[in-house]
Amino acid sequence: MVLSSLPRHVGLIMDGNGRWAKKRLMPRTLGHNAGMNAMIELARHSKELGINYLTVYTLSTENLANRPKDELEGIFNLLRKYFSVYVKKLYKNGARVKVIGDISPLPADVKKLLEDGEKNSPATADFTLTFAINYGGRAEIVRAVKALGACGEQICEEALSKYMYTAELPDPDLIIRTGGEVRLSNFLLWQAAYAELYFTPVLFPDFSCDEFDKALEEFAKRNRRFGGV
Ligand code: IPE
Ligand code: IPE
Ligand code: MG
């Protein structure tokens, strides 16, 4: 695949795991399981293509508040598995992981694994996989405004950006949402100001590298004007 432009940072709203499982008369947790496998493939593929940042929406603030306990426990188990086993392969390939969101209410062992996952990452890497966990764009903005107010800095866009979870990441160039819904559901609200948006009905566990490439091809055709002519 030869593209005229490649996004530096892709945000991925991994939606449709539950419906994928339901179609197969399986518990929702197995849909999340299949979703994690898809995500691992997409991270590998993104790195190979030369994309520098992939941010995956894993659990929203609303998901943590509103999903049944057993489904949340299934998601925590997947995080346990990813951050104790799979993350090592990522490091070996010279990539790092980052977590954004408020992980303080998560089970203590999961929280520790996430913190270690970041800490043990290589210091420099050409690929960063960021997990948005108990993440909400509105909560992030409120948190940043509070921090900025507390230190008495002048309020401006640049200063506020520094207090976002994503301070060290470039803004996403492309945001992909699988699963057919056409909304952001509180994902990267501040950072998405000039992101190109791509929506597909494909349920996340079926979102293959080929499907991802279709989104990249569409991105390459977009005319990004940033308010210019
Ligand atoms: C996305 O899949 C993953 C999470 C929100 C944790 P869903 O679980 O929302 O799947 P659907 O939308 O019910 O199919
Ligand atoms: C968005 O999906 C959150 C994640 C993919 C983690 P949801 O399934 O929670 O979004 P809504 O409820 O359909 O807006
Ligand atoms: Mg959903």
PDB file of C-alpha atoms and ligand atoms in Angstrom:
ATOM      1  CA  MET A   1       0.000   0.000   0.000  1.00  0.00           C
ATOM      2  CA  VAL A   2       1.491   3.341  -1.049  1.00  0.00           C
ATOM      3  CA  LEU A   3      -0.161   6.379   0.505  1.00  0.00           C
ATOM      4  CA  SER A   4       0.460  10.059  -0.118  1.00  0.00           C
ATOM      5  CA  SER A   5       0.053  10.841   3.562  1.00  0.00           C
ATOM      6  CA  LEU A   6       0.029   8.740   6.684  1.00  0.00           C
ATOM      7  CA  PRO A   7      -1.471   9.897   9.978  1.00  0.00           C
ATOM      8  CA  ARG A   8       1.099  10.319  12.717  1.00  0.00           C
ATOM      9  CA  HIS A   9      -1.464   9.652  15.422  1.00  0.00           C
ATOM     10  CA  VAL A  10      -4.573   7.474  15.053  1.00  0.00           C
ATOM     11  CA  GLY A  11      -7.318   7.329  17.686  1.00  0.00           C
ATOM     12  CA  LEU A  12      -9.432   4.191  17.663  1.00  0.00           C
ATOM     13  CA  ILE A  13     -12.887   3.867  19.203  1.00  0.00           C
ATOM     14  CA  MET A  14     -13.102   0.099  19.464  1.00  0.00           C
ATOM     15  CA  ASP A  15     -16.868  -0.363  19.439  1.00  0.00           C
ATOM     16  CA  GLY A  16     -19.060  -3.366  18.648  1.00  0.00           C
ATOM     17  CA  ASN A  17     -17.549  -6.133  20.773  1.00  0.00           C
ATOM     18  CA  GLY A  18     -20.841  -6.835  22.544  1.00  0.00           C
ATOM     19  CA  ARG A  19     -22.868  -7.070  19.330  1.00  0.00           C
ATOM     20  CA  TRP A  20     -20.191  -9.278  17.750  1.00  0.00           C
ATOM     21  CA  ALA A  21     -20.575 -11.712  20.661  1.00  0.00           C
ATOM     22  CA  LYS A  22     -24.371 -11.491  20.669  1.00  0.00           C
ATOM     23  CA  LYS A  23     -24.519 -12.463  16.993  1.00  0.00           C
ATOM     24  CA  ARG A  24     -22.638 -15.630  17.953  1.00  0.00           C
ATOM     25  CA  LEU A  25     -24.765 -16.279  21.045  1.00  0.00           C
ATOM     26  CA  MET A  26     -21.678 -15.766  23.166  1.00  0.00           C
ATOM     27  CA  PRO A  27     -21.221 -13.773  26.376  1.00  0.00           C
ATOM     28  CA  ARG A  28     -20.144 -10.154  25.840  1.00  0.00           C
ATOM     29  CA  THR A  29     -16.832 -10.877  27.531  1.00  0.00           C
ATOM     30  CA  LEU A  30     -15.850 -13.156  24.644  1.00  0.00           C
ATOM     31  CA  GLY A  31     -16.522 -10.225  22.334  1.00  0.00           C
ATOM     32  CA  HIS A  32     -14.084  -8.119  24.347  1.00  0.00           C
ATOM     33  CA  ASN A  33     -11.599 -10.981  24.164  1.00  0.00           C
ATOM     34  CA  ALA A  34     -11.859 -11.066  20.370  1.00  0.00           C
ATOM     35  CA  GLY A  35     -11.577  -7.269  20.383  1.00  0.00           C
ATOM     36  CA  MET A  36      -8.297  -7.430  22.268  1.00  0.00           C
ATOM     37  CA  ASN A  37      -6.883  -9.827  19.680  1.00  0.00           C
ATOM     38  CA  ALA A  38      -7.921  -7.426  16.909  1.00  0.00           C
ATOM     39  CA  MET A  39      -6.304  -4.529  18.771  1.00  0.00           C
ATOM     40  CA  ILE A  40      -3.003  -6.410  19.158  1.00  0.00           C
ATOM     41  CA  GLU A  41      -2.899  -7.051  15.394  1.00  0.00           C
ATOM     42  CA  LEU A  42      -3.731  -3.425  14.597  1.00  0.00           C
ATOM     43  CA  ALA A  43      -1.003  -2.140  16.924  1.00  0.00           C
ATOM     44  CA  ARG A  44       1.571  -4.378  15.217  1.00  0.00           C
ATOM     45  CA  HIS A  45       0.346  -3.294  11.791  1.00  0.00           C
ATOM     46  CA  SER A  46       0.339   0.420  12.705  1.00  0.00           C
ATOM     47  CA  LYS A  47       3.910   0.224  13.926  1.00  0.00           C
ATOM     48  CA  GLU A  48       5.009  -1.585  10.776  1.00  0.00           C
ATOM     49  CA  LEU A  49       3.393   1.069   8.605  1.00  0.00           C
ATOM     50  CA  GLY A  50       5.251   3.839  10.424  1.00  0.00           C
ATOM     51  CA  ILE A  51       2.366   5.351  12.349  1.00  0.00           C
ATOM     52  CA  ASN A  52       3.903   6.743  15.553  1.00  0.00           C
ATOM     53  CA  TYR A  53       0.948   6.864  17.930  1.00  0.00           C
ATOM     54  CA  LEU A  54      -2.108   4.671  18.302  1.00  0.00           C
ATOM     55  CA  THR A  55      -4.577   5.541  21.054  1.00  0.00           C
ATOM     56  CA  VAL A  56      -7.214   2.937  21.814  1.00  0.00           C
ATOM     57  CA  TYR A  57     -10.441   3.752  23.657  1.00  0.00           C
ATOM     58  CA  THR A  58     -10.602   0.831  26.045  1.00  0.00           C
ATOM     59  CA  LEU A  59     -13.005   1.915  28.788  1.00  0.00           C
ATOM     60  CA  SER A  60     -14.872   5.209  29.055  1.00  0.00           C
ATOM     61  CA  THR A  61     -15.800   6.963  32.301  1.00  0.00           C
ATOM     62  CA  GLU A  62     -19.403   6.124  31.369  1.00  0.00           C
ATOM     63  CA  ASN A  63     -18.571   2.436  30.763  1.00  0.00           C
ATOM     64  CA  LEU A  64     -17.058   2.149  34.238  1.00  0.00           C
ATOM     65  CA  ALA A  65     -20.115   3.771  35.773  1.00  0.00           C
ATOM     66  CA  ASN A  66     -22.785   1.935  33.788  1.00  0.00           C
ATOM     67  CA  ARG A  67     -21.633  -1.530  32.704  1.00  0.00           C
ATOM     68  CA  PRO A  68     -22.540  -4.650  34.712  1.00  0.00           C
ATOM     69  CA  LYS A  69     -19.956  -5.785  37.244  1.00  0.00           C
ATOM     70  CA  ASP A  70     -19.205  -9.077  35.504  1.00  0.00           C
ATOM     71  CA  GLU A  71     -18.563  -7.379  32.170  1.00  0.00           C
ATOM     72  CA  LEU A  72     -16.191  -4.926  33.848  1.00  0.00           C
ATOM     73  CA  GLU A  73     -14.436  -7.813  35.577  1.00  0.00           C
ATOM     74  CA  GLY A  74     -13.988  -9.453  32.151  1.00  0.00           C
ATOM     75  CA  ILE A  75     -12.414  -6.259  30.822  1.00  0.00           C
ATOM     76  CA  PHE A  76     -10.129  -6.034  33.872  1.00  0.00           C
ATOM     77  CA  ASN A  77      -9.050  -9.631  33.244  1.00  0.00           C
ATOM     78  CA  LEU A  78      -8.111  -8.716  29.685  1.00  0.00           C
ATOM     79  CA  LEU A  79      -6.070  -5.777  30.979  1.00  0.00           C
ATOM     80  CA  ARG A  80      -4.387  -8.141  33.455  1.00  0.00           C
ATOM     81  CA  LYS A  81      -3.517 -10.449  30.584  1.00  0.00           C
ATOM     82  CA  TYR A  82      -2.334  -7.716  28.248  1.00  0.00           C
ATOM     83  CA  PHE A  83      -0.203  -5.905  30.785  1.00  0.00           C
ATOM     84  CA  SER A  84       1.403  -9.014  32.236  1.00  0.00           C
ATOM     85  CA  VAL A  85       1.978 -11.017  29.033  1.00  0.00           C
ATOM     86  CA  TYR A  86       1.515  -9.217  25.715  1.00  0.00           C
ATOM     87  CA  VAL A  87       3.118  -5.948  26.719  1.00  0.00           C
ATOM     88  CA  LYS A  88       6.532  -7.642  26.770  1.00  0.00           C
ATOM     89  CA  LYS A  89       6.354  -8.335  23.057  1.00  0.00           C
ATOM     90  CA  LEU A  90       5.603  -4.687  22.451  1.00  0.00           C
ATOM     91  CA  TYR A  91       8.683  -3.640  24.435  1.00  0.00           C
ATOM     92  CA  LYS A  92      10.789  -6.167  22.511  1.00  0.00           C
ATOM     93  CA  ASN A  93       9.719  -4.484  19.300  1.00  0.00           C
ATOM     94  CA  GLY A  94      10.894  -1.148  20.670  1.00  0.00           C
ATOM     95  CA  ALA A  95       7.463   0.270  21.443  1.00  0.00           C
ATOM     96  CA  ARG A  96       6.069   1.758  24.621  1.00  0.00           C
ATOM     97  CA  VAL A  97       2.701   1.853  26.323  1.00  0.00           C
ATOM     98  CA  LYS A  98       0.974   4.781  27.952  1.00  0.00           C
ATOM     99  CA  VAL A  99      -2.265   5.005  29.900  1.00  0.00           C
ATOM    100  CA  ILE A 100      -4.602   7.999  29.947  1.00  0.00           C
ATOM    101  CA  GLY A 101      -7.633   8.378  32.193  1.00  0.00           C
ATOM    102  CA  ASP A 102      -8.327   8.110  35.903  1.00  0.00           C
ATOM    103  CA  ILE A 103      -7.152   4.656  36.910  1.00  0.00           C
ATOM    104  CA  SER A 104      -7.506   5.313  40.653  1.00  0.00           C
ATOM    105  CA  PRO A 105     -10.869   3.481  41.022  1.00  0.00           C
ATOM    106  CA  LEU A 106      -9.635   0.311  39.274  1.00  0.00           C
ATOM    107  CA  PRO A 107      -8.787  -2.852  41.248  1.00  0.00           C
ATOM    108  CA  ALA A 108      -5.403  -2.332  42.940  1.00  0.00           C
ATOM    109  CA  ASP A 109      -3.611  -5.104  41.027  1.00  0.00           C
ATOM    110  CA  VAL A 110      -4.836  -3.790  37.661  1.00  0.00           C
ATOM    111  CA  LYS A 111      -3.786  -0.278  38.586  1.00  0.00           C
ATOM    112  CA  LYS A 112      -0.320  -1.548  39.544  1.00  0.00           C
ATOM    113  CA  LEU A 113       0.033  -3.484  36.261  1.00  0.00           C
ATOM    114  CA  LEU A 114      -0.898  -0.386  34.259  1.00  0.00           C
ATOM    115  CA  GLU A 115       1.562   1.773  36.174  1.00  0.00           C
ATOM    116  CA  ASP A 116       4.320  -0.817  35.736  1.00  0.00           C
ATOM    117  CA  GLY A 117       3.451  -1.117  32.065  1.00  0.00           C
ATOM    118  CA  GLU A 118       4.247   2.550  31.586  1.00  0.00           C
ATOM    119  CA  LYS A 119       7.251   2.526  33.889  1.00  0.00           C
ATOM    120  CA  ASN A 120       8.899  -0.472  32.219  1.00  0.00           C
ATOM    121  CA  SER A 121       8.420   0.907  28.719  1.00  0.00           C
ATOM    122  CA  PRO A 122      11.518   1.910  26.761  1.00  0.00           C
ATOM    123  CA  ALA A 123      12.352   5.582  27.335  1.00  0.00           C
ATOM    124  CA  THR A 124      12.325   6.401  23.655  1.00  0.00           C
ATOM    125  CA  ALA A 125      10.306   4.603  21.048  1.00  0.00           C
ATOM    126  CA  ASP A 126       9.040   5.270  17.564  1.00  0.00           C
ATOM    127  CA  PHE A 127       5.666   3.780  18.447  1.00  0.00           C
ATOM    128  CA  THR A 128       3.437   4.548  21.427  1.00  0.00           C
ATOM    129  CA  LEU A 129       0.321   2.531  22.164  1.00  0.00           C
ATOM    130  CA  THR A 130      -1.889   4.559  24.494  1.00  0.00           C
ATOM    131  CA  PHE A 131      -4.769   2.958  26.376  1.00  0.00           C
ATOM    132  CA  ALA A 132      -7.629   5.267  27.343  1.00  0.00           C
ATOM    133  CA  ILE A 133      -9.001   3.663  30.495  1.00  0.00           C
ATOM    134  CA  ASN A 134     -11.734   5.195  32.637  1.00  0.00           C
ATOM    135  CA  TYR A 135     -11.136   8.049  30.244  1.00  0.00           C
ATOM    136  CA  GLY A 136     -13.608  10.800  29.446  1.00  0.00           C
ATOM    137  CA  GLY A 137     -12.847  13.914  27.433  1.00  0.00           C
ATOM    138  CA  ARG A 138     -14.966  16.120  29.667  1.00  0.00           C
ATOM    139  CA  ALA A 139     -13.397  14.812  32.866  1.00  0.00           C
ATOM    140  CA  GLU A 140      -9.974  15.384  31.321  1.00  0.00           C
ATOM    141  CA  ILE A 141     -10.789  19.016  30.497  1.00  0.00           C
ATOM    142  CA  VAL A 142     -12.151  19.680  34.005  1.00  0.00           C
ATOM    143  CA  ARG A 143      -9.038  18.116  35.527  1.00  0.00           C
ATOM    144  CA  ALA A 144      -6.760  20.248  33.341  1.00  0.00           C
ATOM    145  CA  VAL A 145      -8.648  23.461  34.128  1.00  0.00           C
ATOM    146  CA  LYS A 146      -8.405  22.728  37.859  1.00  0.00           C
ATOM    147  CA  ALA A 147      -4.660  22.023  37.637  1.00  0.00           C
ATOM    148  CA  LEU A 148      -4.062  25.140  35.601  1.00  0.00           C
ATOM    149  CA  GLY A 149      -6.115  27.241  38.031  1.00  0.00           C
ATOM    150  CA  ALA A 150      -4.238  25.819  41.019  1.00  0.00           C
ATOM    151  CA  CYS A 151      -0.848  26.846  39.672  1.00  0.00           C
ATOM    152  CA  GLY A 152      -2.046  30.307  38.678  1.00  0.00           C
ATOM    153  CA  GLU A 153      -0.750  30.070  35.106  1.00  0.00           C
ATOM    154  CA  GLN A 154      -2.362  32.194  32.456  1.00  0.00           C
ATOM    155  CA  ILE A 155      -5.266  30.384  30.836  1.00  0.00           C
ATOM    156  CA  CYS A 156      -4.663  29.775  27.153  1.00  0.00           C
ATOM    157  CA  GLU A 157      -4.942  26.843  24.754  1.00  0.00           C
ATOM    158  CA  GLU A 158      -1.278  25.919  24.961  1.00  0.00           C
ATOM    159  CA  ALA A 159      -1.226  25.976  28.760  1.00  0.00           C
ATOM    160  CA  LEU A 160      -4.370  23.866  28.964  1.00  0.00           C
ATOM    161  CA  SER A 161      -2.951  21.332  26.500  1.00  0.00           C
ATOM    162  CA  LYS A 162       0.005  20.865  28.844  1.00  0.00           C
ATOM    163  CA  TYR A 163      -2.365  19.686  31.573  1.00  0.00           C
ATOM    164  CA  MET A 164      -4.192  17.152  29.429  1.00  0.00           C
ATOM    165  CA  TYR A 165      -3.346  13.476  29.853  1.00  0.00           C
ATOM    166  CA  THR A 166      -2.094  13.656  26.282  1.00  0.00           C
ATOM    167  CA  ALA A 167       0.390  16.499  26.894  1.00  0.00           C
ATOM    168  CA  GLU A 168       3.261  14.585  25.307  1.00  0.00           C
ATOM    169  CA  LEU A 169       1.266  13.280  22.345  1.00  0.00           C
ATOM    170  CA  PRO A 170       0.509  15.114  19.112  1.00  0.00           C
ATOM    171  CA  ASP A 171      -3.200  15.649  18.412  1.00  0.00           C
ATOM    172  CA  PRO A 172      -4.798  12.734  16.561  1.00  0.00           C
ATOM    173  CA  ASP A 173      -4.853  13.157  12.791  1.00  0.00           C
ATOM    174  CA  LEU A 174      -7.418  10.443  12.271  1.00  0.00           C
ATOM    175  CA  ILE A 175     -10.093   9.013  14.570  1.00  0.00           C
ATOM    176  CA  ILE A 176     -11.662   5.726  13.532  1.00  0.00           C
ATOM    177  CA  ARG A 177     -14.862   4.392  15.084  1.00  0.00           C
ATOM    178  CA  THR A 178     -15.968   0.852  14.382  1.00  0.00           C
ATOM    179  CA  GLY A 179     -19.362  -0.630  15.205  1.00  0.00           C
ATOM    180  CA  GLY A 180     -21.632   1.695  13.222  1.00  0.00           C
ATOM    181  CA  GLU A 181     -22.330   4.509  15.695  1.00  0.00           C
ATOM    182  CA  VAL A 182     -21.499   7.974  14.420  1.00  0.00           C
ATOM    183  CA  ARG A 183     -20.389   9.793  17.560  1.00  0.00           C
ATOM    184  CA  LEU A 184     -17.311  10.403  19.692  1.00  0.00           C
ATOM    185  CA  SER A 185     -18.753   9.174  23.015  1.00  0.00           C
ATOM    186  CA  ASN A 186     -16.474  11.488  25.032  1.00  0.00           C
ATOM    187  CA  PHE A 187     -13.218  10.428  23.303  1.00  0.00           C
ATOM    188  CA  LEU A 188     -10.399  12.996  22.963  1.00  0.00           C
ATOM    189  CA  LEU A 189     -12.820  15.925  22.772  1.00  0.00           C
ATOM    190  CA  TRP A 190     -10.134  18.586  23.153  1.00  0.00           C
ATOM    191  CA  GLN A 191      -7.588  16.860  20.936  1.00  0.00           C
ATOM    192  CA  ALA A 192     -10.002  15.943  18.126  1.00  0.00           C
ATOM    193  CA  ALA A 193     -10.519  19.577  17.051  1.00  0.00           C
ATOM    194  CA  TYR A 194      -8.994  18.976  13.604  1.00  0.00           C
ATOM    195  CA  ALA A 195      -8.937  15.199  13.417  1.00  0.00           C
ATOM    196  CA  GLU A 196     -10.346  13.519  10.339  1.00  0.00           C
ATOM    197  CA  LEU A 197     -13.187  11.206  11.353  1.00  0.00           C
ATOM    198  CA  TYR A 198     -13.804   7.776   9.846  1.00  0.00           C
ATOM    199  CA  PHE A 199     -16.811   5.653  10.756  1.00  0.00           C
ATOM    200  CA  THR A 200     -17.365   2.066   9.711  1.00  0.00           C
ATOM    201  CA  PRO A 201     -20.176  -0.408  10.449  1.00  0.00           C
ATOM    202  CA  VAL A 202     -17.616  -3.226  10.880  1.00  0.00           C
ATOM    203  CA  LEU A 203     -17.776  -4.561  14.443  1.00  0.00           C
ATOM    204  CA  PHE A 204     -14.453  -4.158  16.188  1.00  0.00           C
ATOM    205  CA  PRO A 205     -13.441  -7.859  16.417  1.00  0.00           C
ATOM    206  CA  ASP A 206     -13.865  -8.025  12.597  1.00  0.00           C
ATOM    207  CA  PHE A 207     -11.859  -4.834  12.038  1.00  0.00           C
ATOM    208  CA  SER A 208      -8.850  -6.370  10.301  1.00  0.00           C
ATOM    209  CA  CYS A 209      -5.640  -4.771   9.084  1.00  0.00           C
ATOM    210  CA  ASP A 210      -7.242  -4.594   5.614  1.00  0.00           C
ATOM    211  CA  GLU A 211     -10.170  -2.631   7.063  1.00  0.00           C
ATOM    212  CA  PHE A 212      -7.687  -0.352   8.850  1.00  0.00           C
ATOM    213  CA  ASP A 213      -5.896   0.221   5.526  1.00  0.00           C
ATOM    214  CA  LYS A 214      -9.205   1.334   3.991  1.00  0.00           C
ATOM    215  CA  ALA A 215      -9.423   4.034   6.653  1.00  0.00           C
ATOM    216  CA  LEU A 216      -5.857   5.113   5.870  1.00  0.00           C
ATOM    217  CA  GLU A 217      -6.647   5.271   2.161  1.00  0.00           C
ATOM    218  CA  GLU A 218      -9.652   7.462   2.905  1.00  0.00           C
ATOM    219  CA  PHE A 219      -7.495   9.654   5.172  1.00  0.00           C
ATOM    220  CA  ALA A 220      -4.932  10.125   2.399  1.00  0.00           C
ATOM    221  CA  LYS A 221      -7.690  11.520   0.154  1.00  0.00           C
ATOM    222  CA  ARG A 222      -8.923  14.080   2.679  1.00  0.00           C
ATOM    223  CA  ASN A 223      -8.075  17.726   2.211  1.00  0.00           C
ATOM    224  CA  ARG A 224      -7.043  19.077   5.606  1.00  0.00           C
ATOM    225  CA  ARG A 225      -7.373  22.836   5.574  1.00  0.00           C
ATOM    226  CA  PHE A 226      -7.157  23.799   9.254  1.00  0.00           C
ATOM    227  CA  GLY A 227      -9.314  26.813   8.547  1.00  0.00           C
ATOM    228  CA  GLY A 228      -7.264  27.899   5.540  1.00  0.00           C
ATOM    229  CA  VAL A 229      -8.296  27.969   1.890  1.00  0.00           C
TER     230      VAL A 229
HETATM  231  C1  IPE B   1     -16.784  -1.528  22.966  1.00  0.00           C
HETATM  232  O1  IPE B   1     -17.695  -2.517  22.679  1.00  0.00           O
HETATM  233  C2  IPE B   1     -15.928  -1.870  24.160  1.00  0.00           C
HETATM  234  C3  IPE B   1     -16.321  -1.169  25.384  1.00  0.00           C
HETATM  235  C4  IPE B   1     -17.181  -0.205  25.436  1.00  0.00           C
HETATM  236  C5  IPE B   1     -15.716  -1.598  26.626  1.00  0.00           C
HETATM  237  P1  IPE B   1     -19.144  -2.533  23.315  1.00  0.00           P
HETATM  238  O2  IPE B   1     -19.088  -3.360  24.557  1.00  0.00           O
HETATM  239  O3  IPE B   1     -19.671  -1.174  23.499  1.00  0.00           O
HETATM  240  O4  IPE B   1     -19.934  -3.305  22.186  1.00  0.00           O
HETATM  241  P2  IPE B   1     -21.411  -2.998  21.705  1.00  0.00           P
HETATM  242  O5  IPE B   1     -21.465  -1.564  21.306  1.00  0.00           O
HETATM  243  O6  IPE B   1     -22.324  -3.313  22.855  1.00  0.00           O
HETATM  244  O7  IPE B   1     -21.601  -3.921  20.561  1.00  0.00           O
HETATM  245  C1  IPE B   2     -17.397   3.958  23.437  1.00  0.00           C
HETATM  246  O1  IPE B   2     -18.276   2.911  23.181  1.00  0.00           O
HETATM  247  C2  IPE B   2     -16.385   3.551  24.461  1.00  0.00           C
HETATM  248  C3  IPE B   2     -15.398   2.571  24.051  1.00  0.00           C
HETATM  249  C4  IPE B   2     -15.288   2.046  22.847  1.00  0.00           C
HETATM  250  C5  IPE B   2     -14.434   2.187  25.052  1.00  0.00           C
HETATM  251  P1  IPE B   2     -19.694   2.824  23.901  1.00  0.00           P
HETATM  252  O2  IPE B   2     -20.341   1.591  23.401  1.00  0.00           O
HETATM  253  O3  IPE B   2     -19.523   2.955  25.364  1.00  0.00           O
HETATM  254  O4  IPE B   2     -20.411   4.121  23.365  1.00  0.00           O
HETATM  255  P2  IPE B   2     -21.949   4.502  23.319  1.00  0.00           P
HETATM  256  O5  IPE B   2     -22.535   4.179  24.671  1.00  0.00           O
HETATM  257  O6  IPE B   2     -22.574   3.662  22.241  1.00  0.00           O
HETATM  258  O7  IPE B   2     -21.982   5.944  22.973  1.00  0.00           O
HETATM  259 MG    MG B   3     -20.732   0.067  22.277  1.00  0.00          MG
END
